[in-house]
Amino acid sequence: MTVDRILPTDEAHDLLELATEIADRELAPKVVEFEERAEFPREVLRTLGRAGLLGLPYAEEHGGAAQPYEVYLQVLEILASRWLAVAEAVSVHTLSCYPVAAFGTDEQRKLLPDMIGGELLGAYCLSEPQGGSDAAALTTKAVRDGDAYVVSGTKAWITHARVADFYNIFCRTGGPGPRGISCLVADRATAGIHPQAAERTMGLRSSPVAQLVFDDARVPADRLIGGEGAGFTIAMSALDSGRLGIAACAVGLAQAALDYAVDYARQRQQFGRAIIDFQGLGFTLADLATQISAARALTLAAARLRDAGRPYSLEAAKAKLFATDVAMRVTTDAVQVLGGAGYVADHPVERYMREAKVLQIVEGTNQIQRLVISRALAKG
């Protein structure tokens, strides 16, 4: 199905056309092979970077495209509809560029052109083995020693852990609680940083997720972002944007599942007619289409608040919650529409369903999103 979009500029139309062309040429033909091999498509990310699609929301002076977030999210949606792991990689990488772009010094921002251009791939190291949702309780430590910080501890569930060129490390430089947390940006080659074996995940198998062990890794002090104690503020403001990225990925995945299910239901014959003509199934597809449109609208409404410089944290939580729950529902129902055929790997809907699950977990579980929203309601 063609999505009818309202875009702010002609340039935005061109960007979405470019994203669609690259997605059809570079992503769709490769996804099955790379997912089966659990191989990360590093060259695809370089292609996206050289096409200008990795730095869409960042300033032109740093190599970005200075595009509104609503445009960037719709590019993500298109990528996710062809290959979710790539779209999630773009979202994570964009998130990884945020601390330097938003809080870095002029000297630190000299790193941005290579980051945004895709030559350097980023990872965002916040979660730890003993806790992900309670980020303020993280235990990874960084102790100042002359012109460096010595980092020790373990991070968990880190996307790009084994393939990243730089790491945003959220670590404790002070006392307990959020005020003791700082952010360091470390190069992959830093001695004492040890990526562990990749996790064996349910979906997104071409996206390498692993623990990172820091064994007295020395990170230059000039890689401290925003000053000591600023890390928690950086992390939370970045996650607001990251949640919108995951919401857009969810919309794209759900759209792909719906499109496949509708096409199948038009062609599949039972009792002398296409199964889409049976109201029980046709009405199900109608509900799914409506939910996807609602998820897209909620996500873009939050993005437009961000673009206008208005508070959007609450709306980002709503968008992430709703869009990812919709993706889980749509992909599950898409398998049901195909019946037995939906349960085998000959059709992509079984992969879509496995992939949708992780979107309800990353960038803050959906229970955390409900907590954010309910607390806001309680405060009035």
Coordinates of C-alpha atoms in Angstrom, one line a residue:
M1 CA 0.0 0.0 0.0
T2 CA 1.1 3.6 -0.7
V3 CA 1.2 5.8 2.5
D4 CA -0.3 9.2 1.8
R5 CA 2.1 11.6 3.5
I6 CA 2.1 15.3 4.2
L7 CA 5.7 16.5 4.1
P8 CA 7.0 20.0 4.9
T9 CA 9.2 20.6 1.9
D10 CA 10.0 19.3 -1.6
E11 CA 13.4 18.3 -0.2
A12 CA 11.7 16.0 2.3
H13 CA 9.8 14.4 -0.6
D14 CA 13.2 13.8 -2.4
L15 CA 14.7 12.3 0.8
L16 CA 11.9 9.9 1.2
E17 CA 12.2 8.9 -2.5
L18 CA 15.9 8.4 -2.0
A19 CA 15.3 6.3 1.1
T20 CA 12.7 4.2 -0.7
E21 CA 15.1 3.6 -3.6
I22 CA 18.0 2.5 -1.4
A23 CA 15.7 0.4 0.8
D24 CA 14.4 -1.4 -2.3
R25 CA 17.9 -1.8 -3.8
E26 CA 20.2 -2.4 -0.9
L27 CA 18.0 -3.7 2.0
A28 CA 15.1 -5.8 0.7
P29 CA 17.2 -8.2 -1.4
K30 CA 19.7 -8.9 1.4
V31 CA 17.6 -9.1 4.6
V32 CA 16.8 -12.9 4.5
E33 CA 20.5 -13.9 3.8
F34 CA 21.9 -11.6 6.5
E35 CA 19.3 -12.6 9.1
E36 CA 20.0 -16.3 8.5
R37 CA 23.7 -15.8 8.9
A38 CA 23.3 -13.4 11.8
E39 CA 25.7 -11.0 10.0
F40 CA 25.7 -7.3 10.6
P41 CA 25.4 -5.3 7.3
R42 CA 28.1 -2.8 7.9
E43 CA 28.5 -1.8 4.3
V44 CA 24.7 -1.0 4.1
L45 CA 25.2 1.5 7.0
R46 CA 28.1 3.1 5.1
T47 CA 25.9 3.4 2.0
L48 CA 23.2 5.1 4.0
G49 CA 25.8 7.4 5.6
R50 CA 27.2 8.4 2.2
A51 CA 23.7 9.0 1.0
G52 CA 23.2 11.5 3.8
L53 CA 20.6 9.4 5.7
L54 CA 22.5 8.9 8.9
G55 CA 22.6 12.5 9.9
L56 CA 19.2 13.8 8.9
P57 CA 18.3 15.7 12.1
Y58 CA 21.8 17.2 12.7
A59 CA 23.1 20.6 11.6
E60 CA 24.7 21.0 8.2
E61 CA 27.8 22.5 9.7
H62 CA 28.5 19.1 11.2
G63 CA 27.7 17.1 8.1
G64 CA 24.0 16.6 8.8
A65 CA 21.0 17.5 6.7
A66 CA 19.2 19.8 9.2
Q67 CA 15.9 18.0 8.6
P68 CA 12.9 18.1 10.9
Y69 CA 12.5 15.1 13.1
E70 CA 9.2 14.3 11.4
V71 CA 11.1 13.8 8.2
Y72 CA 13.8 11.7 9.8
L73 CA 11.2 9.4 11.4
Q74 CA 9.5 8.8 8.1
V75 CA 12.8 7.8 6.6
L76 CA 13.2 5.3 9.5
E77 CA 9.8 4.0 8.8
I78 CA 10.6 3.3 5.2
L79 CA 13.8 1.5 6.2
A80 CA 12.1 -0.6 8.8
S81 CA 9.5 -1.7 6.4
R82 CA 12.3 -3.4 4.4
W83 CA 14.7 -4.5 7.1
L84 CA 14.1 -3.7 10.8
A85 CA 17.6 -4.4 12.0
V86 CA 19.0 -1.7 9.6
A87 CA 16.4 0.8 10.7
E88 CA 17.1 0.1 14.4
A89 CA 20.9 0.5 13.6
V90 CA 20.2 3.9 12.1
S91 CA 18.1 4.9 15.2
V92 CA 20.8 3.7 17.6
H93 CA 23.5 5.4 15.7
T94 CA 21.6 8.7 15.5
L95 CA 21.1 8.3 19.3
S96 CA 24.8 7.7 19.7
C97 CA 25.7 11.0 17.9
Y98 CA 23.3 13.0 20.2
P99 CA 25.5 13.5 23.3
V100 CA 28.4 15.1 21.3
A101 CA 26.0 17.1 19.0
A102 CA 23.8 18.5 21.8
F103 CA 26.3 18.7 24.8
G104 CA 29.8 18.6 23.3
T105 CA 32.3 21.4 23.1
D106 CA 33.3 22.8 19.8
E107 CA 36.4 20.7 19.9
Q108 CA 34.4 17.5 20.6
R109 CA 32.0 18.3 17.8
K110 CA 34.9 18.0 15.3
L111 CA 34.1 14.2 15.7
L112 CA 30.7 14.7 14.2
P113 CA 31.3 14.7 10.5
D114 CA 32.8 11.1 10.6
M115 CA 30.1 10.0 13.0
I116 CA 27.2 11.4 11.0
G117 CA 28.7 10.4 7.7
G118 CA 28.7 6.8 8.7
E119 CA 32.4 6.2 8.7
L120 CA 32.2 5.8 12.5
L121 CA 29.4 3.7 13.9
G122 CA 28.2 4.4 17.4
A123 CA 26.9 2.5 20.4
Y124 CA 25.0 3.8 23.4
C125 CA 26.1 2.1 26.7
L126 CA 23.6 2.7 29.4
S127 CA 22.0 -0.6 30.5
E128 CA 23.8 -3.0 32.8
P129 CA 23.4 -6.7 33.7
Q130 CA 21.7 -5.9 37.1
G131 CA 19.3 -3.3 35.7
G132 CA 18.2 -1.5 32.6
S133 CA 15.0 0.4 33.7
D134 CA 16.7 1.9 36.8
A135 CA 19.4 3.7 34.9
A136 CA 20.1 6.0 37.9
A137 CA 21.4 3.0 39.8
L138 CA 24.2 2.1 37.3
T139 CA 27.5 1.0 38.8
T140 CA 30.1 1.3 36.1
K141 CA 32.7 3.6 37.5
A142 CA 35.1 6.1 36.0
V143 CA 37.8 7.5 38.3
R144 CA 39.9 10.5 37.3
D145 CA 43.6 9.7 37.0
G146 CA 45.6 12.6 35.6
D147 CA 44.5 13.3 32.0
A148 CA 42.2 10.3 31.8
Y149 CA 39.3 8.5 33.4
V150 CA 39.8 4.9 34.3
V151 CA 36.6 3.0 33.6
S152 CA 35.6 -0.3 35.1
G153 CA 32.3 -2.2 35.0
T154 CA 30.0 -4.0 32.6
K155 CA 27.3 -2.8 30.2
A156 CA 24.6 -5.1 28.8
W157 CA 22.3 -5.4 25.8
I158 CA 24.5 -3.0 23.8
T159 CA 23.5 -2.7 20.2
H160 CA 26.6 -2.6 18.0
A161 CA 28.8 -3.7 20.9
R162 CA 31.0 -5.8 18.7
V163 CA 31.0 -3.6 15.6
A164 CA 30.9 0.0 16.9
D165 CA 33.8 2.5 16.4
F166 CA 32.9 4.6 19.4
Y167 CA 31.0 4.1 22.6
N168 CA 28.9 6.5 24.7
I169 CA 29.7 5.3 28.2
F170 CA 27.4 6.3 31.0
C171 CA 29.4 5.8 34.2
R172 CA 29.5 6.9 37.8
T173 CA 32.1 9.6 38.6
G174 CA 30.4 10.8 41.8
G175 CA 28.1 9.6 44.5
P176 CA 24.9 7.6 44.2
G177 CA 21.9 8.6 42.2
P178 CA 21.5 10.5 38.9
R179 CA 23.8 13.4 39.9
G180 CA 26.8 11.1 40.1
I181 CA 26.6 10.0 36.5
S182 CA 28.7 11.3 33.7
C183 CA 29.1 10.5 30.0
L184 CA 32.3 9.6 28.2
V185 CA 32.9 9.0 24.5
A186 CA 35.5 6.3 23.9
D187 CA 37.1 5.0 20.8
R188 CA 36.8 1.3 20.0
A189 CA 40.5 0.8 20.1
T190 CA 40.8 1.9 23.7
A191 CA 42.7 -0.6 25.7
G192 CA 40.6 -2.3 28.4
I193 CA 37.3 -2.3 26.4
H194 CA 36.2 -5.9 25.8
P195 CA 33.1 -6.7 23.7
Q196 CA 31.7 -10.1 24.7
A197 CA 30.1 -12.8 22.6
A198 CA 26.9 -11.8 20.8
E199 CA 23.6 -12.7 22.4
R200 CA 21.4 -15.3 20.7
T201 CA 18.4 -13.2 20.2
M202 CA 14.8 -14.1 19.1
G203 CA 14.8 -11.6 16.3
L204 CA 17.0 -8.9 14.8
R205 CA 19.7 -11.6 14.4
S206 CA 21.7 -9.4 12.0
S207 CA 22.0 -6.8 14.8
P208 CA 24.9 -7.7 17.1
V209 CA 23.9 -7.2 20.8
A210 CA 26.4 -8.0 23.5
Q211 CA 27.8 -7.1 26.8
L212 CA 30.8 -4.7 27.1
V213 CA 33.3 -5.2 29.8
F214 CA 35.5 -2.3 30.9
D215 CA 38.7 -3.4 32.6
D216 CA 40.4 -0.3 33.7
A217 CA 40.0 1.3 30.3
R218 CA 41.7 4.7 30.1
V219 CA 39.5 7.2 28.3
P220 CA 41.0 10.7 27.8
A221 CA 39.5 13.3 30.1
D222 CA 38.8 15.6 27.1
R223 CA 36.2 13.0 26.0
L224 CA 34.0 13.9 29.0
I225 CA 30.7 15.3 27.6
G226 CA 28.9 18.1 29.3
G227 CA 30.9 18.0 32.5
E228 CA 30.9 15.7 35.5
G229 CA 27.4 14.9 36.7
A230 CA 25.6 15.7 33.4
G231 CA 25.4 12.1 32.3
F232 CA 21.9 11.3 33.5
T233 CA 20.4 14.5 31.9
I234 CA 22.2 13.6 28.6
A235 CA 20.9 10.0 28.8
M236 CA 17.3 10.9 29.5
S237 CA 17.1 13.7 26.8
A238 CA 18.6 11.3 24.3
L239 CA 16.1 8.6 25.1
D240 CA 13.2 10.9 24.5
S241 CA 14.4 11.2 20.9
G242 CA 15.3 7.5 20.7
R243 CA 11.8 6.5 21.8
L244 CA 10.5 8.3 18.7
G245 CA 12.9 6.4 16.6
I246 CA 11.7 3.1 17.9
A247 CA 8.1 4.2 17.4
A248 CA 8.8 5.0 13.8
C249 CA 10.5 1.6 13.4
A250 CA 7.4 -0.1 14.8
V251 CA 5.2 1.7 12.4
G252 CA 7.3 0.6 9.4
L253 CA 7.4 -3.0 10.6
A254 CA 3.7 -3.0 11.2
Q255 CA 3.0 -1.5 7.7
A256 CA 5.2 -4.2 6.1
A257 CA 3.3 -7.0 7.9
L258 CA -0.1 -5.5 7.0
D259 CA 0.9 -5.1 3.3
Y260 CA 2.0 -8.7 3.1
A261 CA -1.1 -10.0 4.9
V262 CA -3.4 -8.0 2.6
D263 CA -1.7 -9.2 -0.5
Y264 CA -1.9 -12.8 0.7
A265 CA -5.6 -12.4 1.6
R266 CA -6.4 -11.0 -1.8
Q267 CA -4.8 -14.0 -3.5
R268 CA -5.7 -16.9 -1.2
Q269 CA -8.9 -18.6 -2.2
Q270 CA -11.2 -20.5 0.1
F271 CA -14.8 -21.6 -0.5
G272 CA -14.6 -20.1 -4.0
R273 CA -13.5 -16.5 -3.1
A274 CA -10.6 -14.5 -1.8
I275 CA -10.3 -14.8 2.0
I276 CA -10.2 -11.0 2.3
D277 CA -13.9 -11.0 1.3
F278 CA -14.9 -12.8 4.4
Q279 CA -15.9 -10.2 7.0
G280 CA -14.2 -11.9 9.9
L281 CA -10.8 -11.5 8.2
G282 CA -11.5 -8.3 6.3
F283 CA -12.6 -6.5 9.5
T284 CA -9.4 -7.7 11.2
L285 CA -7.3 -6.1 8.5
A286 CA -9.4 -3.0 8.7
D287 CA -8.7 -2.7 12.4
L288 CA -5.0 -3.2 11.8
A289 CA -4.8 -0.6 9.1
T290 CA -6.6 1.9 11.4
Q291 CA -4.2 1.2 14.3
I292 CA -1.2 1.7 12.1
S293 CA -2.5 5.0 10.9
A294 CA -3.1 6.1 14.5
A295 CA 0.4 5.0 15.6
R296 CA 1.9 7.0 12.7
A297 CA -0.1 10.1 13.6
L298 CA 0.8 9.9 17.3
T299 CA 4.5 9.4 16.5
L300 CA 4.6 12.4 14.0
A301 CA 2.6 14.6 16.4
A302 CA 5.3 14.0 19.1
A303 CA 8.0 14.7 16.5
R304 CA 6.4 18.0 15.5
L305 CA 6.4 19.1 19.1
R306 CA 10.1 18.3 19.2
D307 CA 10.7 20.3 16.0
A308 CA 8.8 23.3 17.5
G309 CA 11.0 23.3 20.6
R310 CA 8.2 22.3 22.9
P311 CA 8.2 19.6 25.6
Y312 CA 7.6 16.3 24.0
S313 CA 8.8 13.7 26.6
L314 CA 5.3 12.6 27.5
E315 CA 4.1 12.3 23.9
A316 CA 7.3 10.4 23.0
A317 CA 6.4 7.9 25.7
K318 CA 2.8 7.6 24.4
A319 CA 4.1 7.1 20.8
K320 CA 6.6 4.5 21.8
L321 CA 4.1 2.6 23.9
F322 CA 1.3 2.7 21.4
A323 CA 3.3 2.1 18.2
T324 CA 5.2 -0.9 19.5
D325 CA 2.1 -2.5 21.0
V326 CA 0.4 -2.0 17.6
A327 CA 3.4 -3.6 15.9
M328 CA 3.2 -6.7 18.1
R329 CA -0.6 -6.9 17.5
V330 CA -0.3 -6.4 13.7
T331 CA 2.5 -8.9 13.2
T332 CA 0.8 -11.5 15.3
D333 CA -2.4 -11.1 13.4
A334 CA -0.5 -11.2 10.1
V335 CA 0.7 -14.7 11.0
Q336 CA -2.8 -15.7 11.8
V337 CA -4.1 -14.4 8.4
L338 CA -1.6 -16.6 6.6
G339 CA -2.5 -19.6 8.9
G340 CA 0.0 -22.4 8.7
A341 CA 1.9 -20.6 6.0
G342 CA 2.5 -17.7 8.4
Y343 CA 4.4 -20.0 10.8
V344 CA 7.1 -21.0 8.3
A345 CA 10.1 -19.0 7.2
D346 CA 9.0 -19.1 3.5
H347 CA 6.9 -16.0 4.4
P348 CA 8.4 -13.0 6.3
V349 CA 5.6 -12.5 8.8
E350 CA 7.0 -15.0 11.2
R351 CA 10.2 -12.9 11.3
Y352 CA 8.2 -9.7 11.6
M353 CA 6.5 -11.2 14.7
R354 CA 9.8 -12.2 16.3
E355 CA 11.2 -8.7 15.6
A356 CA 8.2 -6.8 16.9
K357 CA 8.7 -8.1 20.4
V358 CA 12.0 -6.4 21.0
L359 CA 10.5 -3.0 20.2
Q360 CA 8.3 -3.3 23.3
I361 CA 11.5 -3.6 25.3
V362 CA 14.2 -1.3 24.0
E363 CA 14.6 2.4 24.8
G364 CA 12.6 1.8 28.0
T365 CA 10.1 -1.1 28.3
N366 CA 6.5 -0.4 27.7
Q367 CA 5.9 -0.8 31.4
I368 CA 8.3 2.1 31.9
Q369 CA 6.4 4.2 29.3
R370 CA 3.2 3.6 31.2
L371 CA 5.0 4.6 34.4
V372 CA 6.1 7.9 32.7
I373 CA 2.6 8.6 31.5
S374 CA 0.8 7.7 34.7
R375 CA 3.2 9.8 36.8
A376 CA 2.5 12.8 34.5
L377 CA -1.3 12.2 35.0
A378 CA -0.8 12.0 38.8
K379 CA 1.0 15.4 38.8
G380 CA -1.8 17.0 36.8

